[in-house]
């Protein structure tokens, strides 16, 4: 266990730092009195049990975990509108404190399950007393509707270990379609919503 704690130390540090930095983007927009593409940010270090299971199913040797498993540090950025995802991706690509090494677009290429999100794998340097450790982290960017669907599907996935009864599978596909339509509808009235939010923020600040 002590070995795991040592191994996970830079990941824990990275997750905390990345959370503060990415939440900072929201603060910057608020200071400029502009609508933020970032709604909220969550982050976690993958539990040891999940690391062990994933290493076993993917045949990743323990001495190659740092390079072979890129979601030990996981950050999730939620936004209101699908177009916000592109803005956030671009802001992350331009940053000098992390390097995007891979992108996976599950919005253009929706997974068979119905899963939609944009994934970035970044290399991030963590300063420790023994020097710099470069770790990989996965940043998932998704709308609130995508997050709602993915959170519920993830829970059901645990219950059924991915082997859904046909009725549940169909319902989940319907729900994925509904989430997609919800995102489309909200995009159509985006300006209306953002005007209302600006008005509300102004009123609150008086
Ligand atoms: P605030 O003030 O709400 O912005 P930690 O336990 O310290 O490691 P944290 O940040 O407490 O981490 O928890 P986590 O799980 O990483 O992130 C949860 C954050 O997401 C919390 O913000 C929640 O308020 C926010 N959150 C969760 N669901 C929603 C939602 O539907 N809408 C919005 N706007 N925010 C949500 P914080 O960090 O407490 O800060
Ligand atoms: P956690 O911590 O439980 O979320 P590969 O099969 O190799 O192409 P890989 O390496 O698993 O894919 O990476 P992928 O698919 O790019 O991203 C994996 C993560 O994306 C998952 O993490 C989920 O968080 C999310 N994800 C991918 N597909 C689905 C899906 O169908 N439903 C839901 N709810 N989430 C999905 P883990 O490994 O599940 O870890």
Short mmCIF file of N, CA and C in Angstrom, two decimals, residues 53-164:
data_model
loop_
_atom_site.label_atom_id
_atom_site.label_comp_id
_atom_site.label_asym_id
_atom_site.label_seq_id
_atom_site.Cartn_x
_atom_site.Cartn_y
_atom_site.Cartn_z
N UNK A 53 -7.52 -3.48 -11.92
CA UNK A 53 -8.43 -4.16 -12.88
C UNK A 53 -8.13 -3.75 -14.32
N UNK A 54 -7.94 -2.43 -14.53
CA UNK A 54 -7.69 -1.94 -15.90
C UNK A 54 -6.34 -2.46 -16.42
N UNK A 55 -5.32 -2.48 -15.52
CA UNK A 55 -3.99 -2.97 -15.92
C UNK A 55 -4.09 -4.43 -16.35
N UNK A 56 -4.94 -5.16 -15.65
CA UNK A 56 -5.07 -6.58 -15.96
C UNK A 56 -5.82 -6.79 -17.29
N UNK A 57 -6.95 -6.08 -17.49
CA UNK A 57 -7.70 -6.29 -18.74
C UNK A 57 -6.95 -5.74 -19.96
N UNK A 58 -6.12 -4.68 -19.75
CA UNK A 58 -5.38 -4.10 -20.89
C UNK A 58 -3.97 -4.65 -21.02
N UNK A 59 -3.60 -5.60 -20.13
CA UNK A 59 -2.24 -6.18 -20.15
C UNK A 59 -1.15 -5.12 -20.02
N UNK A 60 -1.34 -4.21 -19.07
CA UNK A 60 -0.31 -3.19 -18.86
C UNK A 60 0.55 -3.61 -17.65
N UNK A 61 1.84 -3.87 -17.87
CA UNK A 61 2.70 -4.26 -16.74
C UNK A 61 2.79 -3.11 -15.73
N UNK A 62 2.91 -3.43 -14.44
CA UNK A 62 2.94 -2.39 -13.40
C UNK A 62 4.07 -1.39 -13.60
N UNK A 63 5.21 -1.87 -14.14
CA UNK A 63 6.33 -0.93 -14.30
C UNK A 63 6.12 0.00 -15.51
N UNK A 64 5.00 -0.20 -16.23
CA UNK A 64 4.73 0.70 -17.37
C UNK A 64 3.45 1.50 -17.19
N UNK A 65 2.98 1.56 -15.93
CA UNK A 65 1.70 2.25 -15.68
C UNK A 65 1.76 3.73 -16.01
N UNK A 66 2.89 4.37 -15.70
CA UNK A 66 2.97 5.83 -15.91
C UNK A 66 2.77 6.18 -17.38
N UNK A 67 3.31 5.35 -18.28
CA UNK A 67 3.19 5.65 -19.72
C UNK A 67 1.97 4.98 -20.33
N UNK A 68 1.54 3.86 -19.72
CA UNK A 68 0.52 3.05 -20.37
C UNK A 68 -0.91 3.30 -19.93
N UNK A 69 -1.10 3.98 -18.80
CA UNK A 69 -2.47 4.26 -18.35
C UNK A 69 -2.61 5.77 -18.19
N UNK A 70 -3.46 6.38 -19.04
CA UNK A 70 -3.45 7.83 -19.06
C UNK A 70 -4.60 8.45 -18.29
N UNK A 71 -5.44 7.62 -17.65
CA UNK A 71 -6.53 8.25 -16.89
C UNK A 71 -6.42 8.01 -15.38
N UNK A 72 -5.19 7.82 -14.90
CA UNK A 72 -5.01 7.68 -13.44
C UNK A 72 -5.36 9.03 -12.80
N UNK A 73 -4.95 10.11 -13.48
CA UNK A 73 -5.42 11.45 -13.08
C UNK A 73 -6.54 11.82 -14.06
N UNK A 74 -7.73 12.06 -13.55
CA UNK A 74 -8.86 12.37 -14.43
C UNK A 74 -9.52 13.68 -14.05
N UNK A 75 -9.66 14.55 -15.04
CA UNK A 75 -10.30 15.85 -14.82
C UNK A 75 -11.52 15.89 -15.74
N UNK A 76 -12.59 16.46 -15.26
CA UNK A 76 -13.80 16.56 -16.08
C UNK A 76 -14.27 18.02 -16.09
N UNK A 77 -14.45 18.55 -17.28
CA UNK A 77 -14.93 19.95 -17.38
C UNK A 77 -16.33 19.93 -17.99
N UNK A 78 -17.28 20.47 -17.27
CA UNK A 78 -18.65 20.52 -17.77
C UNK A 78 -18.95 21.91 -18.31
N UNK A 79 -19.73 21.94 -19.41
CA UNK A 79 -20.11 23.24 -19.98
C UNK A 79 -21.59 23.22 -20.35
N UNK A 80 -22.12 24.40 -20.68
CA UNK A 80 -23.56 24.47 -20.98
C UNK A 80 -23.86 24.08 -22.42
N UNK A 81 -22.98 24.54 -23.34
CA UNK A 81 -23.29 24.38 -24.76
C UNK A 81 -22.21 23.58 -25.49
N UNK A 82 -22.63 22.86 -26.53
CA UNK A 82 -21.68 22.04 -27.28
C UNK A 82 -20.53 22.89 -27.83
N UNK A 83 -20.85 24.12 -28.29
CA UNK A 83 -19.79 24.97 -28.86
C UNK A 83 -18.72 25.36 -27.83
N UNK A 84 -19.09 25.34 -26.54
CA UNK A 84 -18.11 25.68 -25.49
C UNK A 84 -16.95 24.69 -25.49
N UNK A 85 -17.23 23.46 -25.91
CA UNK A 85 -16.21 22.40 -25.85
C UNK A 85 -15.01 22.77 -26.73
N UNK A 86 -15.30 23.32 -27.92
CA UNK A 86 -14.22 23.73 -28.83
C UNK A 86 -13.39 24.86 -28.21
N UNK A 87 -14.09 25.79 -27.57
CA UNK A 87 -13.40 26.94 -26.96
C UNK A 87 -12.44 26.44 -25.87
N UNK A 88 -12.94 25.55 -25.03
CA UNK A 88 -12.11 25.04 -23.93
C UNK A 88 -10.92 24.24 -24.48
N UNK A 89 -11.20 23.41 -25.49
CA UNK A 89 -10.12 22.61 -26.09
C UNK A 89 -9.02 23.52 -26.60
N UNK A 90 -9.41 24.59 -27.29
CA UNK A 90 -8.42 25.51 -27.85
C UNK A 90 -7.62 26.19 -26.73
N UNK A 91 -8.32 26.58 -25.65
CA UNK A 91 -7.62 27.24 -24.53
C UNK A 91 -6.59 26.29 -23.92
N UNK A 92 -6.94 25.01 -23.84
CA UNK A 92 -6.01 24.03 -23.25
C UNK A 92 -4.83 23.79 -24.19
N UNK A 93 -5.13 23.71 -25.51
CA UNK A 93 -4.03 23.50 -26.48
C UNK A 93 -3.01 24.63 -26.41
N UNK A 94 -3.49 25.86 -26.10
CA UNK A 94 -2.59 27.01 -26.11
C UNK A 94 -1.80 27.17 -24.82
N UNK A 95 -2.14 26.40 -23.79
CA UNK A 95 -1.47 26.57 -22.50
C UNK A 95 -0.02 26.10 -22.55
N UNK A 96 0.83 26.79 -21.76
CA UNK A 96 2.24 26.39 -21.78
C UNK A 96 2.57 25.46 -20.61
N UNK A 97 1.60 25.25 -19.69
CA UNK A 97 1.91 24.41 -18.52
C UNK A 97 1.48 22.96 -18.69
N UNK A 98 0.93 22.62 -19.85
CA UNK A 98 0.59 21.22 -20.13
C UNK A 98 0.66 21.01 -21.64
N UNK A 99 0.89 19.76 -22.03
CA UNK A 99 1.04 19.48 -23.46
C UNK A 99 0.01 18.43 -23.87
N UNK A 100 -0.82 18.80 -24.86
CA UNK A 100 -1.82 17.84 -25.34
C UNK A 100 -1.10 16.81 -26.21
N UNK A 101 -1.21 15.53 -25.81
CA UNK A 101 -0.51 14.49 -26.59
C UNK A 101 -1.48 13.64 -27.41
N UNK A 102 -2.77 13.71 -27.06
CA UNK A 102 -3.75 12.94 -27.83
C UNK A 102 -5.14 13.55 -27.66
N UNK A 103 -5.97 13.43 -28.71
CA UNK A 103 -7.35 13.91 -28.60
C UNK A 103 -8.28 12.82 -29.10
N UNK A 104 -9.37 12.62 -28.40
CA UNK A 104 -10.36 11.63 -28.84
C UNK A 104 -11.72 12.31 -28.90
N UNK A 105 -12.29 12.34 -30.10
CA UNK A 105 -13.54 13.07 -30.28
C UNK A 105 -14.72 12.09 -30.31
N UNK A 106 -15.30 11.87 -29.13
CA UNK A 106 -16.49 11.00 -29.06
C UNK A 106 -17.77 11.82 -29.24
N UNK A 107 -17.62 13.04 -29.78
CA UNK A 107 -18.83 13.82 -30.11
C UNK A 107 -19.12 13.61 -31.59
N UNK A 108 -18.07 13.80 -32.42
CA UNK A 108 -18.19 13.47 -33.85
C UNK A 108 -18.38 11.95 -34.01
N UNK A 109 -17.62 11.22 -33.20
CA UNK A 109 -17.67 9.75 -33.28
C UNK A 109 -18.30 9.19 -32.00
N UNK A 110 -19.61 9.34 -31.91
CA UNK A 110 -20.32 8.86 -30.72
C UNK A 110 -20.06 7.36 -30.54
N UNK A 111 -19.79 6.96 -29.27
CA UNK A 111 -19.54 5.53 -29.03
C UNK A 111 -20.83 4.73 -29.22
N UNK A 112 -20.68 3.46 -29.46
CA UNK A 112 -21.85 2.62 -29.71
C UNK A 112 -22.85 2.67 -28.54
N UNK A 113 -22.29 2.84 -27.33
CA UNK A 113 -23.14 2.91 -26.14
C UNK A 113 -24.05 4.14 -26.16
N UNK A 114 -23.62 5.19 -26.93
CA UNK A 114 -24.33 6.47 -26.92
C UNK A 114 -23.49 7.54 -26.24
N UNK A 115 -22.29 7.13 -25.75
CA UNK A 115 -21.40 8.04 -25.01
C UNK A 115 -20.87 9.16 -25.90
N UNK A 116 -21.00 10.41 -25.43
CA UNK A 116 -20.42 11.56 -26.13
C UNK A 116 -19.59 12.39 -25.15
N UNK A 117 -18.44 12.81 -25.55
CA UNK A 117 -17.54 13.67 -24.78
C UNK A 117 -16.31 13.92 -25.63
N UNK A 118 -15.55 14.96 -25.28
CA UNK A 118 -14.28 15.19 -25.98
C UNK A 118 -13.16 14.92 -24.98
N UNK A 119 -12.23 14.03 -25.35
CA UNK A 119 -11.16 13.68 -24.42
C UNK A 119 -9.81 14.24 -24.88
N UNK A 120 -9.10 14.82 -23.94
CA UNK A 120 -7.72 15.26 -24.22
C UNK A 120 -6.81 14.50 -23.27
N UNK A 121 -5.74 13.97 -23.80
CA UNK A 121 -4.71 13.40 -22.92
C UNK A 121 -3.60 14.43 -22.87
N UNK A 122 -3.25 14.86 -21.66
CA UNK A 122 -2.19 15.87 -21.55
C UNK A 122 -1.02 15.32 -20.74
N UNK A 123 0.16 15.84 -21.09
CA UNK A 123 1.34 15.54 -20.28
C UNK A 123 1.52 16.73 -19.35
N UNK A 124 1.70 16.45 -18.08
CA UNK A 124 1.75 17.54 -17.11
C UNK A 124 2.91 17.32 -16.14
N UNK A 125 3.79 18.33 -16.01
CA UNK A 125 4.94 18.16 -15.11
C UNK A 125 4.59 18.48 -13.66
N UNK A 126 4.89 17.55 -12.77
CA UNK A 126 4.65 17.78 -11.34
C UNK A 126 6.00 17.94 -10.66
N UNK A 127 6.14 19.02 -9.90
CA UNK A 127 7.40 19.25 -9.18
C UNK A 127 7.37 18.53 -7.84
N UNK A 128 8.34 17.68 -7.60
CA UNK A 128 8.43 16.99 -6.31
C UNK A 128 9.82 17.26 -5.72
N UNK A 129 10.05 16.82 -4.49
CA UNK A 129 11.37 17.07 -3.90
C UNK A 129 12.45 16.25 -4.60
N UNK A 130 12.01 15.25 -5.37
CA UNK A 130 12.99 14.46 -6.12
C UNK A 130 13.11 14.92 -7.57
N UNK A 131 12.52 16.04 -7.88
CA UNK A 131 12.60 16.56 -9.26
C UNK A 131 11.25 16.54 -9.95
N UNK A 132 11.29 16.75 -11.26
CA UNK A 132 10.03 16.83 -12.02
C UNK A 132 9.58 15.45 -12.46
N UNK A 133 8.30 15.16 -12.24
CA UNK A 133 7.74 13.90 -12.75
C UNK A 133 6.68 14.27 -13.78
N UNK A 134 6.86 13.80 -15.02
CA UNK A 134 5.86 14.06 -16.05
C UNK A 134 4.80 12.98 -15.98
N UNK A 135 3.58 13.40 -15.74
CA UNK A 135 2.50 12.40 -15.68
C UNK A 135 1.50 12.66 -16.82
N UNK A 136 0.71 11.64 -17.14
CA UNK A 136 -0.35 11.81 -18.12
C UNK A 136 -1.67 11.99 -17.38
N UNK A 137 -2.51 12.85 -17.90
CA UNK A 137 -3.84 13.04 -17.30
C UNK A 137 -4.87 13.08 -18.41
N UNK A 138 -6.07 12.61 -18.10
CA UNK A 138 -7.14 12.65 -19.10
C UNK A 138 -8.13 13.75 -18.72
N UNK A 139 -8.36 14.67 -19.66
CA UNK A 139 -9.35 15.73 -19.43
C UNK A 139 -10.57 15.42 -20.30
N UNK A 140 -11.70 15.19 -19.66
CA UNK A 140 -12.94 14.93 -20.40
C UNK A 140 -13.75 16.22 -20.42
N UNK A 141 -14.15 16.65 -21.61
CA UNK A 141 -14.94 17.88 -21.72
C UNK A 141 -16.31 17.51 -22.28
N UNK A 142 -17.36 17.91 -21.60
CA UNK A 142 -18.71 17.51 -22.01
C UNK A 142 -19.76 18.52 -21.56
N UNK A 143 -20.92 18.49 -22.19
CA UNK A 143 -22.00 19.37 -21.76
C UNK A 143 -22.70 18.76 -20.54
N UNK A 144 -23.55 19.55 -19.91
CA UNK A 144 -24.31 19.05 -18.76
C UNK A 144 -25.19 17.88 -19.17
N UNK A 145 -25.75 17.94 -20.39
CA UNK A 145 -26.62 16.85 -20.86
C UNK A 145 -25.79 15.58 -21.09
N UNK A 146 -24.61 15.73 -21.69
CA UNK A 146 -23.73 14.57 -21.90
C UNK A 146 -23.33 13.97 -20.55
N UNK A 147 -23.08 14.87 -19.58
CA UNK A 147 -22.65 14.41 -18.26
C UNK A 147 -23.76 13.65 -17.54
N UNK A 148 -24.98 14.15 -17.68
CA UNK A 148 -26.13 13.50 -17.05
C UNK A 148 -26.24 12.07 -17.58
N UNK A 149 -26.18 11.94 -18.90
CA UNK A 149 -26.30 10.61 -19.52
C UNK A 149 -25.14 9.70 -19.06
N UNK A 150 -23.91 10.22 -19.15
CA UNK A 150 -22.73 9.39 -18.86
C UNK A 150 -22.70 8.94 -17.40
N UNK A 151 -23.14 9.83 -16.49
CA UNK A 151 -23.13 9.49 -15.08
C UNK A 151 -24.09 8.34 -14.80
N UNK A 152 -25.27 8.43 -15.39
CA UNK A 152 -26.27 7.39 -15.16
C UNK A 152 -25.87 6.08 -15.84
N UNK A 153 -25.35 6.19 -17.05
CA UNK A 153 -24.93 4.98 -17.77
C UNK A 153 -23.80 4.29 -17.02
N UNK A 154 -22.88 5.08 -16.46
CA UNK A 154 -21.74 4.54 -15.72
C UNK A 154 -22.22 3.72 -14.52
N UNK A 155 -23.22 4.26 -13.82
CA UNK A 155 -23.77 3.57 -12.65
C UNK A 155 -24.42 2.26 -13.08
N UNK A 156 -25.23 2.32 -14.16
CA UNK A 156 -25.91 1.11 -14.63
C UNK A 156 -24.91 0.07 -15.14
N UNK A 157 -23.83 0.58 -15.72
CA UNK A 157 -22.79 -0.29 -16.24
C UNK A 157 -22.21 -1.16 -15.12
N UNK A 158 -22.04 -0.53 -13.95
CA UNK A 158 -21.54 -1.28 -12.79
C UNK A 158 -22.52 -2.39 -12.42
N UNK A 159 -23.80 -2.00 -12.40
CA UNK A 159 -24.83 -2.95 -11.98
C UNK A 159 -24.88 -4.15 -12.92
N UNK A 160 -24.81 -3.89 -14.23
CA UNK A 160 -24.99 -4.97 -15.21
C UNK A 160 -23.67 -5.44 -15.81
N UNK A 161 -22.54 -4.90 -15.35
CA UNK A 161 -21.20 -5.20 -15.91
C UNK A 161 -21.21 -5.09 -17.44
N UNK A 162 -21.88 -4.09 -17.95
CA UNK A 162 -21.89 -3.85 -19.40
C UNK A 162 -22.83 -4.75 -20.19
N UNK A 163 -23.40 -5.77 -19.55
CA UNK A 163 -24.31 -6.70 -20.25
C UNK A 163 -25.76 -6.29 -19.97
N UNK A 164 -26.20 -5.25 -20.69
CA UNK A 164 -27.53 -4.73 -20.40
C UNK A 164 -28.64 -5.64 -20.93
#
